[in-house]
Amino acid sequence: MIATAMIALLVLLGLSIPVGAALGLLGLLLDPLYSMLPLTRAIGEISWGTSNEFLLVAIPLFILLGEILLRSGMAEKMYGSMSLWLSWLPGGLMHANIGASALFAATSGSSVATAATVGTVAIPQIKKQGYNESLFLGSLAAGGTLGILIPPSINLVIYGVLTNTSVPKLYLAGIIPGLALAGLFMAAIVLACIVRPAWGGRKVDSRWEKRFASLVHLVPPLGIFLLVVGSIYAGIATPTEAAALGVVGALILAAFQRRLTFTMLRDALEGTMKSTAMIMLIVIGAAFLNFIMSAIGLTNLLTSTISGLGVSPLWMLVILVVFYLVLGCFMETLAMMITTIPIVTPIMIALGFDPVWLGIVIIILVECALITPPVGLNLFVVQSLRKSGSMNDVMLGSFPFVIMMLIMIALLTIVPGLALWLPTAFG
Amino acid sequence: MNANSTDSYGVLGRLLHGATILSRVAMWVAGGLTLASALYITADVLARGLLHVPLGGADELSGYAFAISISWALSFATLQRANIRIDALYQYLPTRLSAVVDWLALVLMGVFIAYWTRYAFDVAGASWANQSAANTVLATPLWIPQFLWIAGLVWLCIVLALMLIRSAVALVTGDYETVKRVCGVRSTQEEAEAEAEAGERLVRGEAQ
């Protein structure tokens, strides 16, 4: 049964059928093969139940929040301020890349959008200040991935829904690892630029009064962050309600910047609905497949087969890391998350791993997938922003940051408290 | 967007073009519903926090709006080839074979959506027959949001059928260009370029 299902899934995906439909078709196929009852009929109820689930309403709202903020014109000013504060470090503006990405991540739930926005502002500086191109581009691609680890995060909402884990807890758990990972990225840049000072580019002149004056540009993103994440922990709002508050906050911000126009809003809504439809097709296909899989006993069989192998939890974690690293090389990240998480997490939780902690580890692995060739989407985004040169520059420059992500996972394994301290203290 | 305006199969092309325009309008309406949900939920939170009188129904209504907006947005997303497909093997196929695969993928997608729509009807039909109402203060008759939701799915079936006929004709006549344009995979490259372009336009274009 496991083999049949695996082969059918690989054939369907290999035929490049849209992932959501491929998952659904696998469900349609497994039902007559292994079940006495016509389970297929359940797709109506399942898809309706999934489609009006209030927690999932957070997905379009968070995407919309990001789309509006992108268009509100705050990215450029924020980057300017970050560069004044961080560019004295060896590696100069590359630290601003990481810092601006981390801050942008605190308002946006998407990695690709973070890389595209910060990258657009930063890339002209490479030639102007004489940076090592490869490392600079790598810092943009990697910095962008912080978008899904630092709350709010669309991917964490999806993980929460798929595994019945509390989204507020996941958000809290993402904060410290997110900041720590940004710190590790910066450490990598400092190290590289101490070894090769020429990579670091020219210093940007900055004085304290300029620095403090620029702080005002950090207020809008921090305001949105406090509105969204703060309202959840103050007990005022659920994640979905917080997302709605964020959307309204972003609209007000855009209005103040005189960017709130009909065209702008229409474009933002169009982008939002396109992404939401695409995500929800996969979520519905996966929800249906999961129902079929547990009804015919495939999920239990998988879990018991794998736990029956008698692999120790630590080795299982190593296998998980390798599995996602390999899979991430040729699968789109959202599709990868939604297809694997319902199968992987029950196994890991049965082995004694904490679901919240596991969520953070998986998100970091998804970040890896975004910057590992051949199909790391962030690599392509950064590459298309610069228009010339070889893709290899971006891949090579991202490599040190992949190492830092793996170090982060090792740290989380040694000190689970990095992720779990905040959720236990406030949860 | 007006994918087929230049080729020789005028009627089909025009139909598909019309369907694209309609789907785009549906997408805006869906977006409008999402925005309305955001505003209503915010109003509900504020009313609850400041006046201690919740408006009520925000979660229920936005859930319906969400379901309806997804089913209606799917057709435009599909026309725009926004659905995620895995191109690990696909990218190495020769043009003719990849066109066949594109067509096959569209057929199989159609099969899944047809099943989905078929059984979605059962859900709404049962609500209608039993006059089921939501177990909430509003006691919404469930068939209302459910039929609006299904209408989107039916429209998606129509759009898929049009895409299928158009690409089948193109496939038979060896017009692989058109097959790609109607239902080809958007490569990671294409995808990233669009994202990057959007990013640039956002930061630059509107920042006069």
Coordinates of N, CA, C and O in Angstrom, one line a residue, chain B residues 28-135:
Chain B
W28 N -11.6 40.3 -8.8 CA -11.7 41.6 -8.0 C -12.8 41.6 -7.0 O -12.6 42.1 -5.9
V29 N -13.9 40.9 -7.4 CA -15.0 40.8 -6.5 C -14.5 40.0 -5.3 O -14.8 40.3 -4.1
A30 N -13.8 38.9 -5.6 CA -13.3 38.0 -4.5 C -12.4 38.9 -3.6 O -12.4 38.8 -2.4
G31 N -11.5 39.7 -4.2 CA -10.6 40.5 -3.4 C -11.4 41.5 -2.6 O -11.1 41.8 -1.4
G32 N -12.5 42.0 -3.2 CA -13.4 43.0 -2.4 C -14.0 42.3 -1.2 O -14.0 42.9 -0.1
L33 N -14.4 41.0 -1.4 CA -14.9 40.3 -0.2 C -13.9 40.1 0.9 O -14.2 40.3 2.1
T34 N -12.6 39.9 0.5 CA -11.6 39.7 1.4 C -11.3 41.0 2.2 O -11.2 41.0 3.4
L35 N -11.3 42.1 1.4 CA -11.1 43.4 2.1 C -12.3 43.7 3.0 O -12.1 44.2 4.2
A36 N -13.5 43.4 2.6 CA -14.7 43.6 3.4 C -14.6 42.8 4.7 O -14.9 43.3 5.8
S37 N -14.1 41.5 4.6 CA -13.9 40.7 5.8 C -12.9 41.4 6.7 O -13.2 41.4 8.0
A38 N -11.8 41.9 6.2 CA -10.8 42.5 7.1 C -11.4 43.7 7.8 O -11.2 43.8 9.0
L39 N -12.2 44.5 7.1 CA -12.8 45.7 7.7 C -13.8 45.3 8.8 O -13.9 45.8 9.9
Y40 N -14.7 44.3 8.5 CA -15.7 43.8 9.4 C -15.1 43.2 10.7 O -15.5 43.5 11.8
I41 N -14.0 42.4 10.4 CA -13.4 41.7 11.6 C -12.8 42.8 12.5 O -12.9 42.7 13.7
T42 N -12.1 43.8 11.9 CA -11.5 44.9 12.7 C -12.6 45.6 13.5 O -12.4 45.9 14.7
A43 N -13.7 45.9 12.8 CA -14.8 46.6 13.5 C -15.3 45.8 14.7 O -15.6 46.3 15.7
D44 N -15.4 44.5 14.4 CA -15.8 43.6 15.5 C -14.9 43.6 16.7 O -15.3 43.7 17.8
V45 N -13.5 43.5 16.4 CA -12.6 43.6 17.5 C -12.6 44.9 18.2 O -12.6 44.9 19.5
L46 N -12.7 46.0 17.5 CA -12.8 47.3 18.2 C -14.1 47.4 19.0 O -14.0 47.9 20.1
A47 N -15.2 47.0 18.4 CA -16.5 47.1 19.2 C -16.4 46.3 20.5 O -16.8 46.7 21.5
R48 N -15.8 45.1 20.3 CA -15.7 44.2 21.5 C -14.8 44.8 22.6 O -15.0 44.8 23.7
G49 N -13.6 45.4 22.1 CA -12.6 45.9 23.0 C -13.0 47.2 23.6 O -12.8 47.4 24.8
L50 N -13.6 48.1 22.9 CA -13.9 49.5 23.4 C -15.3 49.6 23.9 O -15.5 50.2 25.0
L51 N -16.3 49.0 23.3 CA -17.6 49.2 23.7 C -18.2 48.0 24.4 O -19.3 48.0 25.0
H52 N -17.4 46.9 24.4 CA -17.8 45.6 25.1 C -19.1 45.1 24.5 O -19.8 44.4 25.1
V53 N -19.3 45.5 23.2 CA -20.5 44.9 22.5 C -20.0 44.3 21.2 O -19.8 45.1 20.3
P54 N -19.8 43.0 21.1 CA -19.3 42.5 19.8 C -20.4 42.7 18.8 O -21.6 42.6 19.1
L55 N -20.0 42.9 17.5 CA -20.9 43.0 16.4 C -21.5 41.6 16.1 O -22.6 41.5 15.7
G56 N -20.6 40.7 16.3 CA -21.1 39.3 16.1 C -21.0 38.8 14.7 O -21.1 39.6 13.7
G57 N -20.8 37.5 14.5 CA -20.9 36.9 13.2 C -19.6 37.1 12.3 O -19.6 36.7 11.2
A58 N -18.6 37.9 12.9 CA -17.5 38.2 12.0 C -16.8 36.9 11.6 O -16.4 36.8 10.4
D59 N -16.6 35.9 12.5 CA -15.9 34.7 12.1 C -16.7 33.9 11.1 O -16.2 33.4 10.1
E60 N -18.0 33.8 11.3 CA -18.9 33.1 10.4 C -19.0 33.7 9.0 O -18.7 33.0 8.0
L61 N -19.3 35.0 9.0 CA -19.4 35.7 7.7 C -18.1 35.7 6.9 O -18.1 35.4 5.7
S62 N -17.0 35.9 7.6 CA -15.7 36.0 6.9 C -15.3 34.6 6.4 O -14.7 34.5 5.3
G63 N -15.8 33.6 7.1 CA -15.5 32.2 6.6 C -16.3 32.0 5.3 O -15.7 31.4 4.4
Y64 N -17.6 32.4 5.2 CA -18.3 32.2 4.0 C -17.6 33.0 2.9 O -17.4 32.5 1.8
A65 N -17.3 34.3 3.2 CA -16.6 35.1 2.2 C -15.3 34.5 1.7 O -15.0 34.5 0.5
F66 N -14.6 33.9 2.6 CA -13.4 33.2 2.2 C -13.6 32.1 1.3 O -13.0 32.0 0.2
A67 N -14.6 31.2 1.6 CA -14.9 30.0 0.7 C -15.3 30.5 -0.7 O -14.8 30.0 -1.7
I68 N -16.2 31.5 -0.7 CA -16.7 32.0 -2.0 C -15.6 32.7 -2.8 O -15.4 32.4 -4.0
S69 N -14.7 33.4 -2.1 CA -13.7 34.1 -2.8 C -12.7 33.2 -3.4 O -12.1 33.4 -4.5
I70 N -12.4 32.1 -2.7 CA -11.4 31.1 -3.2 C -12.0 30.5 -4.5 O -11.3 30.4 -5.5
S71 N -13.2 30.0 -4.4 CA -13.7 29.2 -5.6 C -13.8 30.2 -6.8 O -13.6 29.7 -7.9
W72 N -14.1 31.5 -6.6 CA -14.2 32.4 -7.7 C -12.8 32.9 -8.1 O -12.7 33.3 -9.3
A73 N -11.8 32.8 -7.3 CA -10.5 33.3 -7.7 C -9.7 32.2 -8.4 O -8.8 32.5 -9.1
L74 N -10.2 31.0 -8.2 CA -9.4 29.8 -8.8 C -9.3 29.9 -10.3 O -8.3 29.6 -10.9
S75 N -10.4 30.4 -11.0 CA -10.4 30.3 -12.4 C -9.3 31.3 -13.0 O -8.6 31.0 -13.9
F76 N -9.2 32.5 -12.4 CA -8.2 33.4 -12.9 C -6.8 32.9 -12.6 O -5.9 33.0 -13.5
A77 N -6.6 32.4 -11.4 CA -5.3 31.8 -11.1 C -5.0 30.7 -12.1 O -3.8 30.6 -12.5
T78 N -5.9 29.9 -12.4 CA -5.7 28.8 -13.4 C -5.4 29.4 -14.8 O -4.4 29.0 -15.4
L79 N -6.1 30.4 -15.2 CA -5.9 31.0 -16.5 C -4.5 31.6 -16.6 O -3.8 31.7 -17.6
Q80 N -4.1 32.2 -15.4 CA -2.7 32.8 -15.3 C -1.6 31.8 -15.1 O -0.5 32.1 -14.9
R81 N -2.0 30.5 -15.1 CA -1.1 29.4 -14.8 C -0.3 29.6 -13.5 O 0.9 29.4 -13.4
A82 N -1.1 30.1 -12.5 CA -0.4 30.4 -11.2 C -0.3 29.1 -10.3 O 0.4 29.1 -9.3
N83 N -1.0 28.1 -10.7 CA -1.0 26.9 -9.9 C 0.4 26.3 -9.9 O 1.1 26.2 -10.9
I84 N 0.8 25.8 -8.7 CA 2.1 25.3 -8.5 C 2.2 23.9 -9.2 O 1.5 23.0 -8.9
R85 N 3.2 23.8 -10.1 CA 3.5 22.5 -10.7 C 4.9 22.1 -10.5 O 5.8 23.0 -10.5
I86 N 5.2 20.9 -10.4 CA 6.6 20.5 -10.2 C 7.3 20.3 -11.6 O 6.8 19.4 -12.4
D87 N 8.3 21.0 -11.8 CA 8.9 20.9 -13.2 C 10.3 20.1 -13.2 O 11.1 20.3 -14.1
A88 N 10.5 19.3 -12.1 CA 11.8 18.6 -12.0 C 12.1 17.8 -13.3 O 13.2 17.8 -13.8
L89 N 11.1 17.0 -13.8 CA 11.3 16.2 -15.0 C 10.9 17.1 -16.2 O 11.6 17.0 -17.2
Y90 N 9.8 17.8 -16.1 CA 9.2 18.5 -17.2 C 10.2 19.4 -17.9 O 10.2 19.4 -19.2
Q91 N 11.1 20.0 -17.2 CA 12.0 21.0 -17.8 C 13.0 20.3 -18.8 O 13.6 21.0 -19.6
Y92 N 13.2 19.0 -18.7 CA 14.1 18.3 -19.6 C 13.4 17.7 -20.8 O 14.0 17.1 -21.7
L93 N 12.1 17.8 -20.9 CA 11.3 17.2 -22.0 C 11.5 18.0 -23.2 O 11.5 19.2 -23.2
P94 N 11.5 17.3 -24.4 CA 11.5 18.0 -25.7 C 10.1 18.7 -25.8 O 9.1 18.3 -25.2
T95 N 10.1 19.8 -26.7 CA 8.9 20.6 -26.8 C 7.6 19.8 -27.0 O 6.6 20.1 -26.3
R96 N 7.7 18.9 -28.0 CA 6.4 18.2 -28.3 C 5.9 17.4 -27.1 O 4.7 17.5 -26.8
L97 N 6.8 16.7 -26.5 CA 6.4 15.9 -25.4 C 5.9 16.7 -24.2 O 4.9 16.4 -23.6
S98 N 6.6 17.9 -24.0 CA 6.1 18.7 -22.8 C 4.8 19.3 -23.1 O 4.0 19.5 -22.2
A99 N 4.5 19.5 -24.4 CA 3.1 20.0 -24.8 C 2.1 19.0 -24.4 O 1.0 19.3 -23.9
V100 N 2.4 17.7 -24.7 CA 1.5 16.6 -24.4 C 1.3 16.6 -22.9 O 0.2 16.4 -22.4
V101 N 2.4 16.7 -22.2 CA 2.3 16.6 -20.7 C 1.4 17.8 -20.2 O 0.6 17.6 -19.3
D102 N 1.6 19.0 -20.8 CA 0.8 20.1 -20.4 C -0.7 19.8 -20.5 O -1.5 20.1 -19.7
W103 N -1.0 19.2 -21.7 CA -2.4 19.0 -22.0 C -2.9 17.9 -21.0 O -4.0 18.1 -20.4
L104 N -2.1 16.9 -20.8 CA -2.5 15.8 -19.9 C -2.7 16.3 -18.4 O -3.7 16.0 -17.8
A105 N -1.9 17.2 -18.0 CA -2.0 17.8 -16.7 C -3.3 18.6 -16.6 O -4.0 18.5 -15.5
L106 N -3.6 19.3 -17.7 CA -4.9 20.0 -17.7 C -6.1 19.1 -17.6 O -7.0 19.3 -16.8
V107 N -6.0 18.0 -18.3 CA -7.1 17.0 -18.3 C -7.3 16.5 -16.9 O -8.4 16.5 -16.3
L108 N -6.2 16.1 -16.3 CA -6.3 15.5 -14.9 C -6.7 16.5 -13.9 O -7.5 16.2 -13.0
M109 N -6.3 17.7 -14.0 CA -6.7 18.8 -13.1 C -8.3 18.9 -13.3 O -9.0 19.0 -12.3
G110 N -8.7 18.8 -14.6 CA -10.1 18.9 -14.8 C -10.9 17.8 -14.2 O -12.0 18.0 -13.6
V111 N -10.3 16.6 -14.2 CA -11.0 15.4 -13.5 C -11.2 15.7 -12.0 O -12.3 15.5 -11.5
F112 N -10.1 16.2 -11.4 CA -10.2 16.4 -10.0 C -11.3 17.5 -9.7 O -12.1 17.3 -8.8
I113 N -11.2 18.6 -10.4 CA -12.2 19.7 -10.2 C -13.6 19.2 -10.5 O -14.5 19.6 -9.8
A114 N -13.8 18.4 -11.5 CA -15.1 17.9 -11.8 C -15.7 17.0 -10.6 O -16.8 17.2 -10.2
Y115 N -14.8 16.1 -10.1 CA -15.2 15.4 -8.9 C -15.6 16.3 -7.8 O -16.6 16.1 -7.1
W116 N -14.7 17.3 -7.5 CA -14.9 18.2 -6.4 C -16.3 18.9 -6.6 O -17.1 19.0 -5.6
T117 N -16.5 19.5 -7.8 CA -17.7 20.2 -8.0 C -19.0 19.3 -7.8 O -19.9 19.7 -7.2
R118 N -18.8 18.1 -8.4 CA -19.9 17.1 -8.3 C -20.3 16.9 -6.8 O -21.5 16.9 -6.5
Y119 N -19.4 16.6 -6.0 CA -19.7 16.3 -4.6 C -20.0 17.5 -3.7 O -20.6 17.5 -2.7
A120 N -19.5 18.7 -4.2 CA -19.9 19.9 -3.5 C -21.4 20.2 -3.7 O -22.0 20.7 -2.8
F121 N -21.9 19.8 -4.9 CA -23.3 19.9 -5.1 C -24.1 19.1 -4.1 O -25.2 19.5 -3.6
D122 N -23.6 17.9 -3.7 CA -24.3 17.1 -2.7 C -24.4 17.8 -1.4 O -25.4 17.8 -0.7
V123 N -23.3 18.5 -1.0 CA -23.3 19.2 0.3 C -24.4 20.3 0.3 O -25.2 20.4 1.2
A124 N -24.4 21.1 -0.8 CA -25.4 22.2 -0.8 C -26.8 21.7 -1.0 O -27.7 22.2 -0.4
G125 N -26.9 20.6 -1.8 CA -28.2 20.0 -2.0 C -28.8 19.5 -0.7 O -30.0 19.7 -0.4
A126 N -28.0 18.9 0.1 CA -28.4 18.4 1.4 C -28.9 19.5 2.3 O -29.9 19.5 3.0
S127 N -28.1 20.6 2.3 CA -28.5 21.8 3.1 C -29.8 22.3 2.6 O -30.6 22.8 3.4
W128 N -30.0 22.3 1.3 CA -31.3 22.8 0.8 C -32.4 21.9 1.2 O -33.5 22.4 1.7
A129 N -32.2 20.6 1.0 CA -33.3 19.6 1.3 C -33.7 19.7 2.8 O -34.8 19.6 3.1
N130 N -32.6 19.8 3.6 CA -32.9 19.7 5.1 C -33.2 21.1 5.6 O -33.4 21.3 6.8
Q131 N -33.1 22.1 4.8 CA -33.2 23.5 5.3 C -32.2 23.7 6.4 O -32.6 24.4 7.4
S132 N -31.0 23.2 6.3 CA -30.0 23.3 7.4 C -29.6 24.8 7.6 O -29.4 25.5 6.6
A133 N -29.5 25.2 8.9 CA -29.0 26.5 9.2 C -27.7 26.4 10.0 O -27.6 25.4 10.7
A134 N -26.9 27.4 10.0 CA -25.6 27.4 10.7 C -26.0 27.4 12.2 O -27.0 28.0 12.6
N135 N -25.2 26.7 13.0 CA -25.4 26.5 14.4 C -24.8 27.8 15.1 O -24.0 27.7 16.0

